mmCIF file with all atom_site columns, C-alpha atoms in Angstrom:
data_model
loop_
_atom_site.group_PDB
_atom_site.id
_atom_site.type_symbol
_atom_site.label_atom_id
_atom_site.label_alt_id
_atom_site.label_comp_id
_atom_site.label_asym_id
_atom_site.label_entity_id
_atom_site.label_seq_id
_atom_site.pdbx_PDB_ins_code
_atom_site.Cartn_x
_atom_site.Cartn_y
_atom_site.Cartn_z
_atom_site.occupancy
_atom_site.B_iso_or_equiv
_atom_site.pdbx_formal_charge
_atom_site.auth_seq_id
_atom_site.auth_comp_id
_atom_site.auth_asym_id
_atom_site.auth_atom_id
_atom_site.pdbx_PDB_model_num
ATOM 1   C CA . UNK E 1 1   ? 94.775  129.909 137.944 1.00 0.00 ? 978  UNK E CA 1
ATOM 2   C CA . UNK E 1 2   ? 96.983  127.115 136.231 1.00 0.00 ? 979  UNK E CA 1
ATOM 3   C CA . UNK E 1 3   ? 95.822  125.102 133.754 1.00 0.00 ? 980  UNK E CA 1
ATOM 4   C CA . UNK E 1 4   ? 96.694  120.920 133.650 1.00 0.00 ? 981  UNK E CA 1
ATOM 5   C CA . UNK E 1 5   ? 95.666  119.441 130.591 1.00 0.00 ? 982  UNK E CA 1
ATOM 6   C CA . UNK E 1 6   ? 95.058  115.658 130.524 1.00 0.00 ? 983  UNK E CA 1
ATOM 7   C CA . UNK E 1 7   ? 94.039  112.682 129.473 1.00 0.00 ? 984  UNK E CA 1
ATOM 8   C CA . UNK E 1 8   ? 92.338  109.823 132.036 1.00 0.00 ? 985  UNK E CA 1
ATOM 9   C CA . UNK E 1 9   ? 94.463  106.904 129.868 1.00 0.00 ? 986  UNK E CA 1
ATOM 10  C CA . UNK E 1 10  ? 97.720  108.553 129.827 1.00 0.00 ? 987  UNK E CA 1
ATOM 11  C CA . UNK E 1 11  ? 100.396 107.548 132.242 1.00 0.00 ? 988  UNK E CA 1
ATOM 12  C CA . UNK E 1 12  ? 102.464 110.471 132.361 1.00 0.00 ? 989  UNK E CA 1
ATOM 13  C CA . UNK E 1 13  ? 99.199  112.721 132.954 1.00 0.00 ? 990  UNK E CA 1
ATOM 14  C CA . UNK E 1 14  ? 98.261  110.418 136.143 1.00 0.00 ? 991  UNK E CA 1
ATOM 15  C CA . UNK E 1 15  ? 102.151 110.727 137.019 1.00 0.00 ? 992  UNK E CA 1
ATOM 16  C CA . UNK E 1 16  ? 101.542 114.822 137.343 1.00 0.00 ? 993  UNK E CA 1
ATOM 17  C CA . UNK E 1 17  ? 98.354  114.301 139.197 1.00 0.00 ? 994  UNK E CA 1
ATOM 18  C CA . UNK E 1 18  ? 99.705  112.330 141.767 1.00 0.00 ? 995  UNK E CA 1
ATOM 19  C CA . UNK E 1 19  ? 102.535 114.232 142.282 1.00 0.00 ? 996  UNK E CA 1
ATOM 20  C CA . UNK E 1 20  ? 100.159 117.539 141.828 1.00 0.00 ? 997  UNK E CA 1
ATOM 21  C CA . UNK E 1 21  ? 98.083  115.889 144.862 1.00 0.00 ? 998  UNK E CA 1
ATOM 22  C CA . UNK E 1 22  ? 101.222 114.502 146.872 1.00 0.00 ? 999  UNK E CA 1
ATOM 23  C CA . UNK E 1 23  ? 102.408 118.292 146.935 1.00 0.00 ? 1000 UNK E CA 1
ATOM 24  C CA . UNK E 1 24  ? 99.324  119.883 148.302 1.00 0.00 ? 1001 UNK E CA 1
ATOM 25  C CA . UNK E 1 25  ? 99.198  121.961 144.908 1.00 0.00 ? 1002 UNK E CA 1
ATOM 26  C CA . UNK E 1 26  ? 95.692  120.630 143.827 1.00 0.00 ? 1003 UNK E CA 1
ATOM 27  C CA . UNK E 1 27  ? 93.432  123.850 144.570 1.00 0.00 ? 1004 UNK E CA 1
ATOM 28  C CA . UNK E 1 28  ? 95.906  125.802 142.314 1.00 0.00 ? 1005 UNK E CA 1
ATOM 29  C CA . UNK E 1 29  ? 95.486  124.268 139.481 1.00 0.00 ? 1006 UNK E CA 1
ATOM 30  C CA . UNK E 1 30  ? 92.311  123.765 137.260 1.00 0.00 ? 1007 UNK E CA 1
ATOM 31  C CA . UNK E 1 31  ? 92.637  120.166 135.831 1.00 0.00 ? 1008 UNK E CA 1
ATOM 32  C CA . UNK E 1 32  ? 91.105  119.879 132.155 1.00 0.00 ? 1009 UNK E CA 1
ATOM 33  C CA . UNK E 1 33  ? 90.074  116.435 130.561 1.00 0.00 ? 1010 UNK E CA 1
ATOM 34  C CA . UNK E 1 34  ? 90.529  117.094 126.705 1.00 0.00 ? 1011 UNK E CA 1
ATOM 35  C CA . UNK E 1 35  ? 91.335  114.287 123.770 1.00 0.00 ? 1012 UNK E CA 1
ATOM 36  C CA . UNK E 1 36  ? 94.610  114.724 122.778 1.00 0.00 ? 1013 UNK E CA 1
ATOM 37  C CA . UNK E 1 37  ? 94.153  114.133 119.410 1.00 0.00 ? 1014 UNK E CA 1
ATOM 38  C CA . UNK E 1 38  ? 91.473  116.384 118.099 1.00 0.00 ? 1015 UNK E CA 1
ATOM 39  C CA . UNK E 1 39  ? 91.788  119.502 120.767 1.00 0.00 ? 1016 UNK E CA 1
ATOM 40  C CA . UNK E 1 40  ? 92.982  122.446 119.116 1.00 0.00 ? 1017 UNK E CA 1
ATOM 41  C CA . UNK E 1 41  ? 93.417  124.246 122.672 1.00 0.00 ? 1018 UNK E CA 1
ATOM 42  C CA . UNK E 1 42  ? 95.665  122.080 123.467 1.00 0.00 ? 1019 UNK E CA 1
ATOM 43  C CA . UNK E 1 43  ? 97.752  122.119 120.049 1.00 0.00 ? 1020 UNK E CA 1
ATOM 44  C CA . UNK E 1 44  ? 97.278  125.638 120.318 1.00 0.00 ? 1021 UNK E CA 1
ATOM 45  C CA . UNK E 1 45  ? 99.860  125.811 123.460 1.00 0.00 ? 1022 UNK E CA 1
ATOM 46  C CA . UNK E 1 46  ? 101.773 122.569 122.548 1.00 0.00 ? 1023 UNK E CA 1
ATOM 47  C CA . UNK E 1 47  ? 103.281 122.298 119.323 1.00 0.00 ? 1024 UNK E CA 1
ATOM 48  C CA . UNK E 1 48  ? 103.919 118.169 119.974 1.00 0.00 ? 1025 UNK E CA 1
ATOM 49  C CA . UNK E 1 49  ? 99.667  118.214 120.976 1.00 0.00 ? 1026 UNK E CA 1
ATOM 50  C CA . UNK E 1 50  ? 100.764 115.932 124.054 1.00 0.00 ? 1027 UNK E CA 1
ATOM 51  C CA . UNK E 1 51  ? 99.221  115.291 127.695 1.00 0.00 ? 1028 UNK E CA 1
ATOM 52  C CA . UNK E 1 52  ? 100.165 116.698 130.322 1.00 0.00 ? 1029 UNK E CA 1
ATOM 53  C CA . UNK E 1 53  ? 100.755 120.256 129.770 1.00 0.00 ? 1030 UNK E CA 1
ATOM 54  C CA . UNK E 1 54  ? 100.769 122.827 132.101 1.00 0.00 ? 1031 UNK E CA 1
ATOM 55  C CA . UNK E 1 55  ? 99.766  126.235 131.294 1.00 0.00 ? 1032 UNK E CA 1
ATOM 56  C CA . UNK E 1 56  ? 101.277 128.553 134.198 1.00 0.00 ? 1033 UNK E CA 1
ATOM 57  C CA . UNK E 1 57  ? 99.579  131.782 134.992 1.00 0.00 ? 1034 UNK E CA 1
ATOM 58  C CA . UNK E 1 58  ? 101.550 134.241 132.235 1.00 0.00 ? 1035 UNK E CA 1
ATOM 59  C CA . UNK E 1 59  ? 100.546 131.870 129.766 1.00 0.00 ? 1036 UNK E CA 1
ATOM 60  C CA . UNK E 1 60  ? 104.062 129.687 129.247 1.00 0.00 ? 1037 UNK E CA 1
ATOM 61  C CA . UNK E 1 61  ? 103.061 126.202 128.413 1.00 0.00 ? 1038 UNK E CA 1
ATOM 62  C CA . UNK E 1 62  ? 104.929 123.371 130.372 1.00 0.00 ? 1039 UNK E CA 1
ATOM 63  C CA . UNK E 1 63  ? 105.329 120.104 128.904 1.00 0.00 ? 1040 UNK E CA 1
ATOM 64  C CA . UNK E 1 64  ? 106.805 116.971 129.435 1.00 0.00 ? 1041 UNK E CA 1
ATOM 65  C CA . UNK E 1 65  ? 106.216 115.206 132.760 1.00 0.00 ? 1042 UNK E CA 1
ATOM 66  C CA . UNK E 1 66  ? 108.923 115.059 134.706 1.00 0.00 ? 1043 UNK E CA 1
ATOM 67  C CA . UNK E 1 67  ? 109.528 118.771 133.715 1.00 0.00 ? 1044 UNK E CA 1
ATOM 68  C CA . UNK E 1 68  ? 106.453 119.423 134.819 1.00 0.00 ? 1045 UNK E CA 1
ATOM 69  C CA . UNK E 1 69  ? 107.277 117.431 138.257 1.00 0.00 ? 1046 UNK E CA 1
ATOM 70  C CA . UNK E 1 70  ? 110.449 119.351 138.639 1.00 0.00 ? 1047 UNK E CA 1
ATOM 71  C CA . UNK E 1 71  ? 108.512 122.834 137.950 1.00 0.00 ? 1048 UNK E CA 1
ATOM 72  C CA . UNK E 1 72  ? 105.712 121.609 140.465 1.00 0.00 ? 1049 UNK E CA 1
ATOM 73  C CA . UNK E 1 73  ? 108.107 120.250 143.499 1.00 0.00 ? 1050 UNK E CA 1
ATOM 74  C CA . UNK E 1 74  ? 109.743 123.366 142.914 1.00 0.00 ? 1051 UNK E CA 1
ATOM 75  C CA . UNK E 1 75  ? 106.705 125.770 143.696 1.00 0.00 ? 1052 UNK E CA 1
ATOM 76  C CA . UNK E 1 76  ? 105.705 123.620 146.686 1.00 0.00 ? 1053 UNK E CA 1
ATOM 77  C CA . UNK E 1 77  ? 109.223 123.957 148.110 1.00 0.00 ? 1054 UNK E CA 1
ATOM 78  C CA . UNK E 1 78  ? 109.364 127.786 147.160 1.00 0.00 ? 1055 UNK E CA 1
ATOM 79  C CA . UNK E 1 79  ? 105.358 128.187 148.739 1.00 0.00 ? 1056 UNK E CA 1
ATOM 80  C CA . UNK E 1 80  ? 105.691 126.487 151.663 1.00 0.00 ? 1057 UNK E CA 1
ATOM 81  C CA . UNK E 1 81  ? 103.130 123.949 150.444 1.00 0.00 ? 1058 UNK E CA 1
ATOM 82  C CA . UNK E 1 82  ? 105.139 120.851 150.833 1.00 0.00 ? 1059 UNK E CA 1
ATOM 83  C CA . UNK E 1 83  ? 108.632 119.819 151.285 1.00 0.00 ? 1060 UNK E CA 1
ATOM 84  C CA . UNK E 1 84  ? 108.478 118.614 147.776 1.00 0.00 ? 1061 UNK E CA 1
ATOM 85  C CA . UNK E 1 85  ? 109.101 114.866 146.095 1.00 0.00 ? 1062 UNK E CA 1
ATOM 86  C CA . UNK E 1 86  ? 112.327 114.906 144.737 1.00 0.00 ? 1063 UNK E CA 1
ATOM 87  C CA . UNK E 1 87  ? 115.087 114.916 147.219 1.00 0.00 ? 1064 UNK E CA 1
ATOM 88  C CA . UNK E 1 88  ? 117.181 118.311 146.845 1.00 0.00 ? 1065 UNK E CA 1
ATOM 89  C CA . UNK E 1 89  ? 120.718 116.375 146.071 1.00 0.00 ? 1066 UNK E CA 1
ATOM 90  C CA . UNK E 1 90  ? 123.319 113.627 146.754 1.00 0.00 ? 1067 UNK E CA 1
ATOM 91  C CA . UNK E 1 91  ? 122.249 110.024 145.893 1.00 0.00 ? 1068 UNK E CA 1
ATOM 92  C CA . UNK E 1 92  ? 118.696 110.392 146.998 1.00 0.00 ? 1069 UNK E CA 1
ATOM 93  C CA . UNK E 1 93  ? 118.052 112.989 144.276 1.00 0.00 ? 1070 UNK E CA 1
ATOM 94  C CA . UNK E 1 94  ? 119.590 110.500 141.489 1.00 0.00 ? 1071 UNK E CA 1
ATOM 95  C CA . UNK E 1 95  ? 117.823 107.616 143.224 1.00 0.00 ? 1072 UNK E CA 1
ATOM 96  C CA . UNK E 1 96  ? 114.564 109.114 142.764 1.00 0.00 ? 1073 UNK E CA 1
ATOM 97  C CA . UNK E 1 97  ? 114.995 110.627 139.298 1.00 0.00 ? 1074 UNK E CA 1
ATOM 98  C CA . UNK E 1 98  ? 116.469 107.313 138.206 1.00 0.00 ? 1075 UNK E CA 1
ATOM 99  C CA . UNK E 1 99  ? 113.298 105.459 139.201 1.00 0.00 ? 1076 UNK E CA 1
ATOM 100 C CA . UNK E 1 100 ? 111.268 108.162 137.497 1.00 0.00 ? 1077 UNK E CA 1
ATOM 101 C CA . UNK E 1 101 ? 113.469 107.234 133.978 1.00 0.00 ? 1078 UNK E CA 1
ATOM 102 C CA . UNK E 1 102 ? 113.000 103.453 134.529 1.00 0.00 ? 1079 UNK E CA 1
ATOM 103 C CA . UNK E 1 103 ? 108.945 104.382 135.008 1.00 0.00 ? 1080 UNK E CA 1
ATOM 104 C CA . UNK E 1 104 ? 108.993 106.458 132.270 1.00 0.00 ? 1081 UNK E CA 1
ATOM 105 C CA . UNK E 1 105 ? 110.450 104.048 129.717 1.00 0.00 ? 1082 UNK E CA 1
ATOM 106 C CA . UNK E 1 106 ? 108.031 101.504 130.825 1.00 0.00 ? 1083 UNK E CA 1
ATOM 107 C CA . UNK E 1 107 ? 104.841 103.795 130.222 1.00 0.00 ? 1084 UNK E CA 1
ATOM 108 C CA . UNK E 1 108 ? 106.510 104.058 126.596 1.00 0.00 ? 1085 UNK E CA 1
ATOM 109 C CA . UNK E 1 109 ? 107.123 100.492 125.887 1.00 0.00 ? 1086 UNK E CA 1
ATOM 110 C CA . UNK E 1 110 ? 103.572 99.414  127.680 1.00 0.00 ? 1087 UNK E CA 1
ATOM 111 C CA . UNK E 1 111 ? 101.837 102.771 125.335 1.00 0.00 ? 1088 UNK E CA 1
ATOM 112 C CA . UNK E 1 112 ? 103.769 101.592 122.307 1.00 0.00 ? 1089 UNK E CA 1
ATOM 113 C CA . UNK E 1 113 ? 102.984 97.424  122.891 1.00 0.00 ? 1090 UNK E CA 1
ATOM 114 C CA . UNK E 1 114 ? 99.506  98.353  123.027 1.00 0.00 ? 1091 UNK E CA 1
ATOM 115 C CA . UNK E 1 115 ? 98.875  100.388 120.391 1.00 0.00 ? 1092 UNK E CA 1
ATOM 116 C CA . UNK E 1 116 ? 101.031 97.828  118.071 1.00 0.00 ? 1093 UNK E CA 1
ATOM 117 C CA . UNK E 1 117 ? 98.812  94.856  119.258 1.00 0.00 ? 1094 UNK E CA 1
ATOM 118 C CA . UNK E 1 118 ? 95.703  96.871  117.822 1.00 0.00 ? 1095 UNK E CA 1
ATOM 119 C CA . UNK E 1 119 ? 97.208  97.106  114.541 1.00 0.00 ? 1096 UNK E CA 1
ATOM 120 C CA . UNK E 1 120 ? 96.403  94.583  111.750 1.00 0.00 ? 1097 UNK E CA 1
ATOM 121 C CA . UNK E 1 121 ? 98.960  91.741  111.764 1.00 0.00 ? 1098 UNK E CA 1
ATOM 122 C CA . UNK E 1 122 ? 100.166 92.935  108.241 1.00 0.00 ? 1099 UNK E CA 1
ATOM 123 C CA . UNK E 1 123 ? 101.491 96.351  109.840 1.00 0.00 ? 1100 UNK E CA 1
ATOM 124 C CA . UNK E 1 124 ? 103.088 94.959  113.007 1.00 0.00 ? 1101 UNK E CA 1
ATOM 125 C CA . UNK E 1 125 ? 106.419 94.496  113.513 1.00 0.00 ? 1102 UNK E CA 1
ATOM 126 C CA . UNK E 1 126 ? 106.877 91.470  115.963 1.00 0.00 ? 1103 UNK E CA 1
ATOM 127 C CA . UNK E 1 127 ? 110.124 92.261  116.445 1.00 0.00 ? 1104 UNK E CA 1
ATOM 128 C CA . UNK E 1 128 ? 109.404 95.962  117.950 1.00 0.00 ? 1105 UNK E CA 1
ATOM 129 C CA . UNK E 1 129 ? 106.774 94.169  119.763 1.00 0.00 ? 1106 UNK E CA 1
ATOM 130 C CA . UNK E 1 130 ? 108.498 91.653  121.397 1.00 0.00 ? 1107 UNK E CA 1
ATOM 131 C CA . UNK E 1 131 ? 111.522 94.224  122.305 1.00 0.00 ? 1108 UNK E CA 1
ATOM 132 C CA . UNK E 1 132 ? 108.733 96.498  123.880 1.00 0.00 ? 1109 UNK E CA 1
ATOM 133 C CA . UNK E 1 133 ? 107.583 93.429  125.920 1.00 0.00 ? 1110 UNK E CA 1
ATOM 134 C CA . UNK E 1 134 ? 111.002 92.321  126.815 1.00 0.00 ? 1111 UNK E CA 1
ATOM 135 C CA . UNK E 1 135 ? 111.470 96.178  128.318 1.00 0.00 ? 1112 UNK E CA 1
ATOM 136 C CA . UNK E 1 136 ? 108.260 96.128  129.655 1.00 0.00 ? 1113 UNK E CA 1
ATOM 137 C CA . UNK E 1 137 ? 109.116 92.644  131.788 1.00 0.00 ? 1114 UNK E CA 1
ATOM 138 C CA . UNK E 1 138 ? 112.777 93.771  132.537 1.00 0.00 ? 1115 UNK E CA 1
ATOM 139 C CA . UNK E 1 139 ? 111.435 96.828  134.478 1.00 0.00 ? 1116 UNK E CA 1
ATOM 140 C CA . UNK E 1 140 ? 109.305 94.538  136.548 1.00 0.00 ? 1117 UNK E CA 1
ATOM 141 C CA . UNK E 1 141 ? 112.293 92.508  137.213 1.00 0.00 ? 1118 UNK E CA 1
ATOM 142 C CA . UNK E 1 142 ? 114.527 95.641  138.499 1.00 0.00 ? 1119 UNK E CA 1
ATOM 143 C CA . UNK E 1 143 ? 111.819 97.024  140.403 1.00 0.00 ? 1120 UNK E CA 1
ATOM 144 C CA . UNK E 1 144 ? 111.622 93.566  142.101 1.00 0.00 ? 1121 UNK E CA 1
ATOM 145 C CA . UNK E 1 145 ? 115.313 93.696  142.623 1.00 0.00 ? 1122 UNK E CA 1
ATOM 146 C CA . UNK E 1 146 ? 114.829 97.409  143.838 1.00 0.00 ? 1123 UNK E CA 1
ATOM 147 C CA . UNK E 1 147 ? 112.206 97.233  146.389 1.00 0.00 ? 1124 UNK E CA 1
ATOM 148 C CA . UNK E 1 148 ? 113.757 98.222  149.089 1.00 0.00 ? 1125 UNK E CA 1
ATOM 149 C CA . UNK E 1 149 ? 114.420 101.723 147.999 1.00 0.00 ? 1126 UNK E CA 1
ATOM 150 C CA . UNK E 1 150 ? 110.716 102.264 146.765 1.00 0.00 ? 1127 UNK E CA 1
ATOM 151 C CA . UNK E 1 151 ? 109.475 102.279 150.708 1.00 0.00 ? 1128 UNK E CA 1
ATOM 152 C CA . UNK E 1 152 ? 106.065 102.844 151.345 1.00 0.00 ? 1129 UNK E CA 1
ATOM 153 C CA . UNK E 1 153 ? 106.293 104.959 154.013 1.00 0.00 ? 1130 UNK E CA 1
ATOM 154 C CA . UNK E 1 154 ? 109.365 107.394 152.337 1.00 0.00 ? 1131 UNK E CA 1
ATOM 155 C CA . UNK E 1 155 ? 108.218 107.861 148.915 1.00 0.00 ? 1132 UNK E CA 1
ATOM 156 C CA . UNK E 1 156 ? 109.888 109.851 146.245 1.00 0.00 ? 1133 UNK E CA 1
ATOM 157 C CA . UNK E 1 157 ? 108.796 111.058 142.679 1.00 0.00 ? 1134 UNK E CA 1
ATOM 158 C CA . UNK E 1 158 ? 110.775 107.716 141.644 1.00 0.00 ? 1135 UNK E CA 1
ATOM 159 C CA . UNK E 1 159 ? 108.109 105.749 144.033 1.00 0.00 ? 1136 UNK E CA 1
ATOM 160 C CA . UNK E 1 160 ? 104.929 107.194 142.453 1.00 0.00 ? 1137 UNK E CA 1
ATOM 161 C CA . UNK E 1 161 ? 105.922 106.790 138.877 1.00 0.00 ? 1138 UNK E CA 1
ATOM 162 C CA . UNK E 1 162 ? 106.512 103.354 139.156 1.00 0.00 ? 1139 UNK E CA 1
ATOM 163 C CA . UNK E 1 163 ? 103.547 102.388 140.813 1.00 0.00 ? 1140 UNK E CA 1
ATOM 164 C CA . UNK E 1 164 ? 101.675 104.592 137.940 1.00 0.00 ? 1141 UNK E CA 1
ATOM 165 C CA . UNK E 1 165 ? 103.933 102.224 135.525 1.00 0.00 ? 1142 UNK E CA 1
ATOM 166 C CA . UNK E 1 166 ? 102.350 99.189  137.072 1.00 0.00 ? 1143 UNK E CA 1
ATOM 167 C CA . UNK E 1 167 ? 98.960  100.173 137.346 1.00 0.00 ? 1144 UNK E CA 1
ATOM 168 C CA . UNK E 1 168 ? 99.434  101.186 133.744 1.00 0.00 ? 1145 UNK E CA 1
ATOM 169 C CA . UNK E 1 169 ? 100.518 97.775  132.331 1.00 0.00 ? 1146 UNK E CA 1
ATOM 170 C CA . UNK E 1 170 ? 97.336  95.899  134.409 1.00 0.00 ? 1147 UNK E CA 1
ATOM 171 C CA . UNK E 1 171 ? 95.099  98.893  132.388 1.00 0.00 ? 1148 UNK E CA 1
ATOM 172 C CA . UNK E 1 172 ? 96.628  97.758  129.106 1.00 0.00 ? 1149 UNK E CA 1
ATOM 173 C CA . UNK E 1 173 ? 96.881  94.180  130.030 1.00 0.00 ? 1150 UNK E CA 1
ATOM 174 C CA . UNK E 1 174 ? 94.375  93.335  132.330 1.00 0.00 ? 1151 UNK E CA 1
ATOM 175 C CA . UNK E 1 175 ? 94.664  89.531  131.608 1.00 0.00 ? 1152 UNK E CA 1
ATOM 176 C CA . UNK E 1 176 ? 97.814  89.731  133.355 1.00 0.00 ? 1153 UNK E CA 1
ATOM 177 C CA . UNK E 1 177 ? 99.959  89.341  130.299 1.00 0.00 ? 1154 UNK E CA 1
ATOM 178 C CA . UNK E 1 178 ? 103.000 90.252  132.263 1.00 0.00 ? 1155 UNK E CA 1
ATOM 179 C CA . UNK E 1 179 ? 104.454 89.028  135.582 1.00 0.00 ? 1156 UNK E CA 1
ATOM 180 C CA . UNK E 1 180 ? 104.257 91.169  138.110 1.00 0.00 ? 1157 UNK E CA 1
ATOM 181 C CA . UNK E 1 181 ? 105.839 89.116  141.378 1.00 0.00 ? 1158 UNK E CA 1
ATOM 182 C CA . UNK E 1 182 ? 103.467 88.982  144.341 1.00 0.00 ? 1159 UNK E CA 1
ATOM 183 C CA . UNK E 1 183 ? 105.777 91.015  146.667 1.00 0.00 ? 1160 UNK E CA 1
ATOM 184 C CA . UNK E 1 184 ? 105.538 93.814  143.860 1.00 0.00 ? 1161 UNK E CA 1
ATOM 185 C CA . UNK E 1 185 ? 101.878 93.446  144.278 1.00 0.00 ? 1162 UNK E CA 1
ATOM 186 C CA . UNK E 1 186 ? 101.338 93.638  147.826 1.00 0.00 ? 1163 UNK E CA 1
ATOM 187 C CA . UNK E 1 187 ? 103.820 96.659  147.593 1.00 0.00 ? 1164 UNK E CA 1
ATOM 188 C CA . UNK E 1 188 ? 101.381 98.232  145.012 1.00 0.00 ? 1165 UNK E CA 1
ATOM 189 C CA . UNK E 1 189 ? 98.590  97.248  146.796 1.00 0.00 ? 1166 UNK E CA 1
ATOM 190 C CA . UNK E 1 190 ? 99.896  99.567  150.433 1.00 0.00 ? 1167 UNK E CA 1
ATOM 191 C CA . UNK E 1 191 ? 100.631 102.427 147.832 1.00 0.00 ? 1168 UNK E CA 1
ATOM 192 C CA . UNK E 1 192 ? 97.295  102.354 145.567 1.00 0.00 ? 1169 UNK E CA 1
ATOM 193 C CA . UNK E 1 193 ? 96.048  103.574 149.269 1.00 0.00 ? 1170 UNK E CA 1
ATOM 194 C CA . UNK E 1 194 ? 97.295  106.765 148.840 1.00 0.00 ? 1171 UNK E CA 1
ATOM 195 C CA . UNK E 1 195 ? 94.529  109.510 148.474 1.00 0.00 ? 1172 UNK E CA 1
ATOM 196 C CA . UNK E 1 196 ? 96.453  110.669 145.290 1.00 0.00 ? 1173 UNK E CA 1
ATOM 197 C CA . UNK E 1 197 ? 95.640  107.517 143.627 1.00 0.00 ? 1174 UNK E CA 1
ATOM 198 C CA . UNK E 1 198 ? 92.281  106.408 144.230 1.00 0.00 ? 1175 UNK E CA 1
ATOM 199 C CA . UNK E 1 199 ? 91.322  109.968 143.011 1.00 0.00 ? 1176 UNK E CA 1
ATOM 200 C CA . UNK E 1 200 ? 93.171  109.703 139.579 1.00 0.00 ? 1177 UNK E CA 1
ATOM 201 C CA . UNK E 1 201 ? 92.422  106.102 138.279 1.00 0.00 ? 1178 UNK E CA 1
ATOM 202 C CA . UNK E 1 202 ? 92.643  105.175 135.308 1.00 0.00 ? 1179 UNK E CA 1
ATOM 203 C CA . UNK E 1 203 ? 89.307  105.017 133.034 1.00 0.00 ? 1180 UNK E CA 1
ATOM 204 C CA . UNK E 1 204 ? 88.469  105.449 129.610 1.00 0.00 ? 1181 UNK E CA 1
ATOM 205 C CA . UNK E 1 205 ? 87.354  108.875 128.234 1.00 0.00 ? 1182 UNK E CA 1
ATOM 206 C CA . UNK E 1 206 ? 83.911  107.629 127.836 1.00 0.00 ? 1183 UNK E CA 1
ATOM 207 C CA . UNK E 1 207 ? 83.343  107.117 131.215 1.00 0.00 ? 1184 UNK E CA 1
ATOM 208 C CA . UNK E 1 208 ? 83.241  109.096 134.195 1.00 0.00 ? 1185 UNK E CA 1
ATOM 209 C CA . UNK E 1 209 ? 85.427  111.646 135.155 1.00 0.00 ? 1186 UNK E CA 1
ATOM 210 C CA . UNK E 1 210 ? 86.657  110.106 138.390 1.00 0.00 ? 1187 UNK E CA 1
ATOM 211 C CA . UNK E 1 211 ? 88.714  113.231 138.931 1.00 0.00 ? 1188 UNK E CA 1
#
């Protein structure tokens, strides 16, 4: 059986495991909760030591979500197990691999603002700070601007790693540092629905695995 390895505060690992759920793949993989920082399994198959990585059954590691996405759409597609999230080609495909960039950066910027904010003042850098926020705010904005081609009731790999992006700013920021728009939020609100969701929320690693 495959091996996912993960972390329950990492954005690009709930990105996988939504996608992993969306696809119908979730009974073929064995999903393993490690720290990132101290396992030596994981470091072991990863040179970088990052979350997610996917150990396939021959033993190649995968990493890097959206490779990992790409592999796993590609084994549903190839298995009969689903007819995959990211559209084949044309402007769909680019649509939905373009919202999975603008997601991405976000879960950097939010990751990076965060960790920066828990340093002492005297080794911050506001400037990097304040051009993570600015990123992190701008992607709210385009996603506002971009609703219409998240829908709720077509979504894409682009759709799901936004809303992860989202959900991963209120985890950071639960005082509602940034904006989110109210129409974003009811939009989030329909998609946090999902089945693939509610079973990978976010939580610390001292609590419960909610897998």
């Amino acid at each position: 059986m495959m091996q996912l390895y993960y972390s329950p505060t990492s954005p690009f690992s709930r990105k996988v495991r939504v996608v992993l759920r969306e696809l119908g793949l979730e009974k073929q993989i064995s999903e393993i909760l490690i720290d990132p920082w101290t396992d030596a399994a994981l470091r072991a198959h990863n040179p970088l030591s990052k979350v997610p990585t996917l150990i396939l059954e021959d033993g190649m590691a995968v990493f890097e979500s959206a490779v990992i996405c790409d592999y796993l759409d590609q084994l549903a597609r190839s298995s009969g197990a689903s007819a995959g999230v990211i559209p084949e080609e044309g402007v769909s495909r680019l649509n939905a691999l373009k919202w999975q960039g603008l997601a991405d950066g976000m879960m950097a910027a939010t990751g990076r603002l965060y960790a920066d904010s828990n340093r002492d003042e005297s080794d911050r850098s506001e400037f990097v700070m304040e051009r993570q926020a600015q990123a992190i705010q701008s992607g709210i904005d385009a996603i506002l601007d971009g609703l219409a081609q998240l829908r709720t009731e077509d979504p894409h790999l682009g759709t799901y790693s936004v809303l992860v992006a989202l959900c991963y700013i209120d985890f950071r920021w639960p005082d509602r540092r940034f904006d989110i728009p109210v129409r974003v939020r009811d939009w989030m609100a329909i998609m946090s629905e999902r089945e693939s969701f509610a079973e990978t929320v976010f939580h610390l690693p001292h609590d419960a695995d909610q897998k």
